[in-house]
XYZ file of C-alpha atoms in Angstrom:
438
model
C 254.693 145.689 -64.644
C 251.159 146.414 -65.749
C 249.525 149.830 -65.220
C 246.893 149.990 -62.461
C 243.683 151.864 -62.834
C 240.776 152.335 -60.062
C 238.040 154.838 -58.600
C 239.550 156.110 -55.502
C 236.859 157.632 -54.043
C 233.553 156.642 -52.979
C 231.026 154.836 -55.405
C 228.102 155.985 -56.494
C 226.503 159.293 -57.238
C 229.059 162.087 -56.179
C 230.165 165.865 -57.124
C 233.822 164.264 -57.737
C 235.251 161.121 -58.122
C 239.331 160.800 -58.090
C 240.491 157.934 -60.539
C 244.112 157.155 -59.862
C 246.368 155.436 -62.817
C 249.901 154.353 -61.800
C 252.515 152.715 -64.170
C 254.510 152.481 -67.109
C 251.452 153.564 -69.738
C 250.664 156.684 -67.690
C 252.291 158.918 -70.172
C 250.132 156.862 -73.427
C 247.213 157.361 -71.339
C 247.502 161.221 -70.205
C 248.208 161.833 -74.177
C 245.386 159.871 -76.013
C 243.086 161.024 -72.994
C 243.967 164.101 -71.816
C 245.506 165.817 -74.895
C 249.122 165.680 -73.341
C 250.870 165.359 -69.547
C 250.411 168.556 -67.945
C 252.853 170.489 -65.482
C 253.854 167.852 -62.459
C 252.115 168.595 -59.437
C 249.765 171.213 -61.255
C 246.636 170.699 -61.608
C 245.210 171.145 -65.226
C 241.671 171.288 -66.478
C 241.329 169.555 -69.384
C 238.762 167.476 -71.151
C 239.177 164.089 -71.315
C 237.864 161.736 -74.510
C 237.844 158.409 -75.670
C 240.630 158.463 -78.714
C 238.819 155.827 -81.052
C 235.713 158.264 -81.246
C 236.998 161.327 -80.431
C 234.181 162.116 -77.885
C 234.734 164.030 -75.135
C 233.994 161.952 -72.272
C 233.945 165.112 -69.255
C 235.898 167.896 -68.011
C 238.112 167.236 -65.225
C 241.111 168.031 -63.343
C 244.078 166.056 -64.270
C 247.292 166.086 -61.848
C 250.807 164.605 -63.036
C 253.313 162.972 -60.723
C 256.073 162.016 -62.416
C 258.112 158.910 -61.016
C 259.898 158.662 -58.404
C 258.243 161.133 -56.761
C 254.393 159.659 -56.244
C 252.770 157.705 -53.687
C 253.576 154.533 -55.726
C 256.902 155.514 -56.832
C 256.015 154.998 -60.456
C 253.985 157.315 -62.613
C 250.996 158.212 -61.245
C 247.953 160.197 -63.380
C 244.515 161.381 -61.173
C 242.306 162.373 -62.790
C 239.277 164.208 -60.876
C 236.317 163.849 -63.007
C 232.404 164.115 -62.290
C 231.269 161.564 -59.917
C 228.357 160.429 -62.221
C 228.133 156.443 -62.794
C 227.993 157.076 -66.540
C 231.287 159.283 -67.011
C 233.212 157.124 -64.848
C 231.876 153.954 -66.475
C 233.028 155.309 -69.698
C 236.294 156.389 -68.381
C 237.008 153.026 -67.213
C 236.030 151.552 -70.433
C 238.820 153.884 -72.249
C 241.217 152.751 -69.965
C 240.553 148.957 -70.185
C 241.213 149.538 -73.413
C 244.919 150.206 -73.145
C 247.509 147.216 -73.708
C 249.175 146.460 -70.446
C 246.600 148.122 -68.012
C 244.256 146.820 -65.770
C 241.278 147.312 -62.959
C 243.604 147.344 -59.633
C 243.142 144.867 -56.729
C 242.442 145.753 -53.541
C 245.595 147.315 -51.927
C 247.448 147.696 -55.371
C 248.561 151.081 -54.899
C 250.161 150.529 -51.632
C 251.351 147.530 -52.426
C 253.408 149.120 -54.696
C 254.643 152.053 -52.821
C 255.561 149.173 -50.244
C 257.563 147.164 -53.336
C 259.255 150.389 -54.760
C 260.130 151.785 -50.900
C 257.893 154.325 -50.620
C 256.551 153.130 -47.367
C 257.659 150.261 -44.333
C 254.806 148.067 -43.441
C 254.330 149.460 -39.985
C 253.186 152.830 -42.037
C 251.241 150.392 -44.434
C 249.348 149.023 -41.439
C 248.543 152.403 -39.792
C 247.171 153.714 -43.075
C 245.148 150.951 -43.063
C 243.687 151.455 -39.466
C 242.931 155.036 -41.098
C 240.952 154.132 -43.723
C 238.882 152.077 -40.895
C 238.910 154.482 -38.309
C 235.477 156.045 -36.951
C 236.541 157.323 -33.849
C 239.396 160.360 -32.763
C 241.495 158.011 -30.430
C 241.994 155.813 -33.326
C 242.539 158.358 -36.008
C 244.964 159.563 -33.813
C 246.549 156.515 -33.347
C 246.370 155.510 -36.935
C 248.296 158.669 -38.197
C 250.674 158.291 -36.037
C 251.762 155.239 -37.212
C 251.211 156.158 -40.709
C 253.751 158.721 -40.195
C 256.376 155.902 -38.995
C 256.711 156.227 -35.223
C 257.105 153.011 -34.855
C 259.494 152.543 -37.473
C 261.305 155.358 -36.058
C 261.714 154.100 -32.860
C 262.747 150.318 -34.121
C 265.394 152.034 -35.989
C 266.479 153.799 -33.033
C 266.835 150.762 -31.560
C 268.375 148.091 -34.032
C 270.582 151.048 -34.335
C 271.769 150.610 -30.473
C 271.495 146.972 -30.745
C 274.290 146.975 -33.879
C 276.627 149.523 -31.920
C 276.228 146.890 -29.086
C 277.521 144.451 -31.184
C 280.280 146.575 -32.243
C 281.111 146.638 -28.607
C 280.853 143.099 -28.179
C 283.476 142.534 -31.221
C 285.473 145.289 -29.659
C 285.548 143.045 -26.265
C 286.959 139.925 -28.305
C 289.968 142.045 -30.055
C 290.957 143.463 -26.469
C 290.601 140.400 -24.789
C 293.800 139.540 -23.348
C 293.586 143.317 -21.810
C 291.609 142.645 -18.808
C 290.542 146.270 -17.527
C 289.396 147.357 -21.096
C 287.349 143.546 -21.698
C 285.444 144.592 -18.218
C 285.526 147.686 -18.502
C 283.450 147.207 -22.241
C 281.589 144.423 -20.871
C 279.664 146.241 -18.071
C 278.905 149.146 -20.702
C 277.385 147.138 -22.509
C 275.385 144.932 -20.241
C 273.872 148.392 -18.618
C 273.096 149.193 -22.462
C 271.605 145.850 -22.670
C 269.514 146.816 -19.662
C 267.935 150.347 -20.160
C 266.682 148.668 -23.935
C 265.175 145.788 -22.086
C 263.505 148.535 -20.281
C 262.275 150.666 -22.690
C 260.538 147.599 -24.621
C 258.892 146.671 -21.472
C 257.511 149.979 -21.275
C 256.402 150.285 -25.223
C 254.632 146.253 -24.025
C 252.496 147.684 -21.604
C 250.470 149.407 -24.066
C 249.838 146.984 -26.209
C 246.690 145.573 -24.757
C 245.327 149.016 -24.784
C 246.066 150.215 -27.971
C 244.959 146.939 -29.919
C 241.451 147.759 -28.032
C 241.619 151.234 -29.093
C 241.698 149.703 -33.248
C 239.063 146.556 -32.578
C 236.688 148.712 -30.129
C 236.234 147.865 -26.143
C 233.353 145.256 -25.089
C 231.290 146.062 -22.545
C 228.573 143.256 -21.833
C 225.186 144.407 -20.419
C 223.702 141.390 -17.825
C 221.775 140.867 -15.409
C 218.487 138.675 -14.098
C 215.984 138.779 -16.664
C 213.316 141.710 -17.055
C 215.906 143.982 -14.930
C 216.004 146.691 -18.266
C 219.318 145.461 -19.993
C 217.705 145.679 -23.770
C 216.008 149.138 -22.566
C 219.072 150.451 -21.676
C 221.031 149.026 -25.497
C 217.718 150.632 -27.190
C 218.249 154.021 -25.059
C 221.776 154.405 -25.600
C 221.565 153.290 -30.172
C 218.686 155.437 -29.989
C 216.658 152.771 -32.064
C 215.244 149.109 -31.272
C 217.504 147.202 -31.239
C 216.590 144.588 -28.590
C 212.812 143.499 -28.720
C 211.416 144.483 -24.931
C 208.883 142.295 -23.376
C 207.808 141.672 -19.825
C 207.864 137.675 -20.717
C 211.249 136.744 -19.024
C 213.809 135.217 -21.551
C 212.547 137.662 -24.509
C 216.571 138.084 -25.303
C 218.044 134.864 -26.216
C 220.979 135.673 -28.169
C 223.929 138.058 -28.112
C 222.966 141.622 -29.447
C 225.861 144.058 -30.023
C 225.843 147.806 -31.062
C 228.492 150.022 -31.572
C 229.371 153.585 -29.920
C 231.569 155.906 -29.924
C 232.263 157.183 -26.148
C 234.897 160.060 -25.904
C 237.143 159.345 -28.886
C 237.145 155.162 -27.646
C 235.038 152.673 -30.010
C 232.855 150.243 -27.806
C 230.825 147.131 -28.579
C 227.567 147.134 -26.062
C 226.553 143.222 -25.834
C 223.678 142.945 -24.717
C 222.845 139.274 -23.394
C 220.517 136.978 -22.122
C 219.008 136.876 -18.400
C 220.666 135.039 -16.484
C 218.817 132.311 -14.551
C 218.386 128.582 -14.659
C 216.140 127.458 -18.057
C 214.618 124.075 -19.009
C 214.191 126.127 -22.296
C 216.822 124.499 -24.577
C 217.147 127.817 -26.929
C 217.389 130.070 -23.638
C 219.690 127.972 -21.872
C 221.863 128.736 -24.986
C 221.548 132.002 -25.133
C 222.544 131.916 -20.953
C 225.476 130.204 -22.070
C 226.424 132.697 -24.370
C 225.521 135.495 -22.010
C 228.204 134.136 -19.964
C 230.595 133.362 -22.116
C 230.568 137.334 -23.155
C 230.689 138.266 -19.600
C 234.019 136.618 -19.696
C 235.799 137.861 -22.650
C 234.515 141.475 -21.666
C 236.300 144.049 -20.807
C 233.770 145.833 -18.941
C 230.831 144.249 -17.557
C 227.717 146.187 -16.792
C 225.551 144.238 -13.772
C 222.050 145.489 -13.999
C 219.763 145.327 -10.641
C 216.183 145.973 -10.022
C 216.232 148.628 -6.975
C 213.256 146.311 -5.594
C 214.253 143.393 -6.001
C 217.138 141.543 -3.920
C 220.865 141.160 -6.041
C 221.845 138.213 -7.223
C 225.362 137.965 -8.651
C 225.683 134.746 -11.307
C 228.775 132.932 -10.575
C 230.101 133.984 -13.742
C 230.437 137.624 -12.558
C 231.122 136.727 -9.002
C 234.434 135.599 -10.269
C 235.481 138.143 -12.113
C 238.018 141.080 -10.377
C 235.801 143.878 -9.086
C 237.334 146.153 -11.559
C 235.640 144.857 -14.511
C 232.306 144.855 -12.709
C 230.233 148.089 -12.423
C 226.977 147.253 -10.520
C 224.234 149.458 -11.817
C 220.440 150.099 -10.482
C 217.967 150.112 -12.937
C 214.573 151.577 -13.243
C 214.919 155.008 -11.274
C 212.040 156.646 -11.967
C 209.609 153.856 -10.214
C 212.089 153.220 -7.200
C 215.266 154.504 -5.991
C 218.530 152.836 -4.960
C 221.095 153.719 -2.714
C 222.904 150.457 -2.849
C 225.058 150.415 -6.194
C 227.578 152.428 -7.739
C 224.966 154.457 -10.300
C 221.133 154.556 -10.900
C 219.594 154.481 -14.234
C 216.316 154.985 -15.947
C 216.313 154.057 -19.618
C 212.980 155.100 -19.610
C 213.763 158.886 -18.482
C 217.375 158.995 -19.385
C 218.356 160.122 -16.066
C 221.628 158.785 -14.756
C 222.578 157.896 -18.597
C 225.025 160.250 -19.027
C 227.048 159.583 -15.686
C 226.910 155.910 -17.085
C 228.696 156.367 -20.055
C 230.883 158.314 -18.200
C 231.824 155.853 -15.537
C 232.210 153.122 -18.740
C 234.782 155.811 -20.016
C 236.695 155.907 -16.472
C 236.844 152.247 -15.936
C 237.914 151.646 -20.084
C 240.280 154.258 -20.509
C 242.711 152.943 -17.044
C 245.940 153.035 -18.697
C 245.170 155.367 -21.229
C 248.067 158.000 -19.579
C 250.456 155.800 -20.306
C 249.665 154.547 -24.017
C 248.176 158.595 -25.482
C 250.918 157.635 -28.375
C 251.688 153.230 -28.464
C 254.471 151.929 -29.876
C 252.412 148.602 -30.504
C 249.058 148.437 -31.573
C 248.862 144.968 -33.059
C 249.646 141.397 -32.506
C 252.421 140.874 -35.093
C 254.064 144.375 -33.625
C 253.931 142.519 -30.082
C 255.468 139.156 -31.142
C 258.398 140.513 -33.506
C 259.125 142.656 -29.825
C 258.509 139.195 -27.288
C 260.998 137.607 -29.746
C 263.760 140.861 -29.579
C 263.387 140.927 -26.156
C 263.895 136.814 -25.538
C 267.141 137.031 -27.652
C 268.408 140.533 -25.729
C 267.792 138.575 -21.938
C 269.656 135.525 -23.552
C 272.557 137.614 -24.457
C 272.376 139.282 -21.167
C 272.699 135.488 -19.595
C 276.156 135.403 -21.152
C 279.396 135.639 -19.521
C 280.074 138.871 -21.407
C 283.903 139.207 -21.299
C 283.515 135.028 -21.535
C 281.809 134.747 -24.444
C 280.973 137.944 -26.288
C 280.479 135.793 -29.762
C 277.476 134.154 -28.334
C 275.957 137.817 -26.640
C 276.490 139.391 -29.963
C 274.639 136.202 -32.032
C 271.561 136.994 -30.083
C 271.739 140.852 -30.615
C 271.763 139.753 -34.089
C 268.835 137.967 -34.230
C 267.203 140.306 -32.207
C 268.206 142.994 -34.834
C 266.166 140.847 -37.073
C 263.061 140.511 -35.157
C 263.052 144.704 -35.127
C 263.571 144.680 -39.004
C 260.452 142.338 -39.206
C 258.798 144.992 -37.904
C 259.132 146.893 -41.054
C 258.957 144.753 -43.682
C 262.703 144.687 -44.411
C 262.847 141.102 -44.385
C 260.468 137.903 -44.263
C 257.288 139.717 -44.728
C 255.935 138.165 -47.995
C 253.531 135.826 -46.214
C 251.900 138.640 -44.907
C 251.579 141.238 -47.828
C 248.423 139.131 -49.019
C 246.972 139.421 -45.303
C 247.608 143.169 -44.804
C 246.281 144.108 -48.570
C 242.746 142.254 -47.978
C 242.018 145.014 -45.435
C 242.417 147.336 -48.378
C 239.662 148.924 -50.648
C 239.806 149.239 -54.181
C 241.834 152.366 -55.193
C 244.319 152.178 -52.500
């Protein structure tokens, strides 16, 4: 296998940049380079030149971890140089140089420690959410599944799921023994039972926690002119929207990021709605309401002086995902709707953002730590849990071969999970989320 080479840390201009080698030509490297391997786990400073001119190149810190016991689980050099675009273009120059090493790939590193067991894809993925995460709910998240809780937990279960089986073979040798068939039989469709029920319970998070990693959207509408792109300007604290008292100034979908609390939300805002002749704003209405629909939150904006009109696309929706908010509160006040705002003043802003929290974060007391936080995790589970309420269908003392065929293939489905088996037409998904260096 080729050695890997990369910058680590961030590009550009920096006090310290962290270039990470891992491979066989680690040990060539550290001793043209570094003037020999230095204490594992130590660091060492040393100065670090190019061996065909003898030049020294910088100073840095160079750190030894000697396989197997590296992130990789081969050889692994880091060297922690200046993070000036010079030294580290003449660093990676040296190493280029090398027979048998090369610039790493996007997600080469991990890839590796994935390939030498060093780490299960579910602890792949949540490093991956870590690298992306900009708010504490998700770092929380992410860490804990870097730290294999969900691996945990599907080993705790294939676990059961295999001592079921034994069970189930156990009912077969004693099956001309009545009592003790039953007897084993009822154990272990109750088993069968309270797993069924714990995977129900780790499937009602899901939703939650896969909007706590891609951010909750929460679509600003309304008639036109009733303040929706003053209130996405007040809360980005920039102009965003263009404002206008021309009806129909917004015309497509406008989004900006926050971070409320610890939860990462998209604000949309969208297009009045009314009826348009106006080809382009008749778009942009039908966009408006196609948002409104794929929302998870939708914020109705009303003028206190002028009489509401709900659009049929919010009229349908469950009152739940609706907050009705008056606009405009320091030229008229409003007694009629849940809040009052003023984007102008900021008054009533905060108590906004506040209610968004309390209607977003609903089911947050049961998901603080989820089991399942993406869309493979939830189908490898939907798949377990078909095979276990097939086997449960069974005549148990009957036909305990068939029961115990199922718990197999739902042992399977869990070991997805993982990585332990079928997994290499994902590897090339997972690692494009990667950056360089990791």
């Amino acid at each position: 296998m080729n050695t890997i080479y990369a910058v680590s840390s961030g590009r550009g201009k920096a006090g310290v940049a962290v270039v990470r080698i891992s491979g066989p030509q680690c040990r060539a490297i550290a001793a043209a380079v570094c003037g020999g391997l230095p204490v594992p786990r130590m660091a060492s400073l040393r100065n670090l030149v190019n061996p065909q001119t003898i030049d020294i190149i910088d100073k840095s810190l160079v750190l030894w971890f000697p396989a197997p016991h590296s992130f990789t689980g081969e050889d692994c050099l880091e060297l922690h140089t200046h993070g000036s675009v010079a030294v580290l273009t003449a660093l990676m120059h040296v190493l280029s140089s090398f027979p048998n090493v090369r610039a790493a790939e996007a997600g080469d590193f991990t890839r590796r420690a994935f390939q030498n067991g060093k780490m299960d894809l579910t602890e792949i993925e949540g490093l991956s959410d870590l690298l992306a995460a900009e708010t504490e709910l998700q770092r929380k998240h992410a860490i804990a599944h870097a730290s294999g809780v969900l691996r945990k937990k599907a080993d705790v279960w294939r676990a059961q799921l295999l001592r079921i089986m034994a069970l189930l073979e156990a009912t077969i040798d004693f099956s001309d023994e009545g009592d003790i068939a039953s007897s084993l039989a009822q154990k272990v469709a109750g088993e069968l039972r309270a797993i069924s029920q714990e995977w129900q319970q780790a499937m009602r998070g899901a939703n939650f926690a896969e909007r706590v990693r891609d951010g909750f959207s929460v679509a600003i509408t309304g008639l036109p002119n009733v303040g929706k792109s003053s209130l996405l300007n007040h809360l980005a604290g920039r102009d965003v929207a263009i404002i206008s008292s021309i009806p129909g100034t917004t015309r497509d979908i406008l989004e900006v990021y926050m971070d409320i609390n610890g939860l990462p939300v998209k604000l949309i805002d969208t297009a009045g709605l009314r009826e348009s002749s106006d080809v382009i704003e008749a778009e942009g209405i039908r966009r408006a309401r196609a948002a409104i629909g794929d929302a998870d939150l939708v914020l109705c904006l009303h003028h206190p002086l002028t009489a509401a009109e709900i659009d049929d696309a919010i009229a349908i929706l469950p009152q739940s995902k609706v907050l009705h908010v008056a606009t405009h509160g320091d030229v008229a006040h409003s007694h009629a709707y849940e809040l009052q705002i003023s984007a102008k003043t900021g008054a009533g802003v905060e108590a906004l953002l506040a209610a968004i929290y309390a209607r977003i974060s609903t089911d947050m007391h049961a998901t603080e730590m989820p089991l399942i936080t993406r869309k493979r995790h939830a189908e490898c589970f939907e798949l377990a849990q078909a095979c276990v309420m097939k086997a449960t269908h069974y005549d148990l003392e009957q036909h305990p071969e068939l029961a115990a065929e199922e718990l197999r293939s739902a042992a399977m489905h869990l070991a997805r999970l993982s990585g332990r088996i079928d997994v290499e037409n994902l590897l090339d998904f997972i690692f494009r989320e990667f950056c360089i260096g990791k």
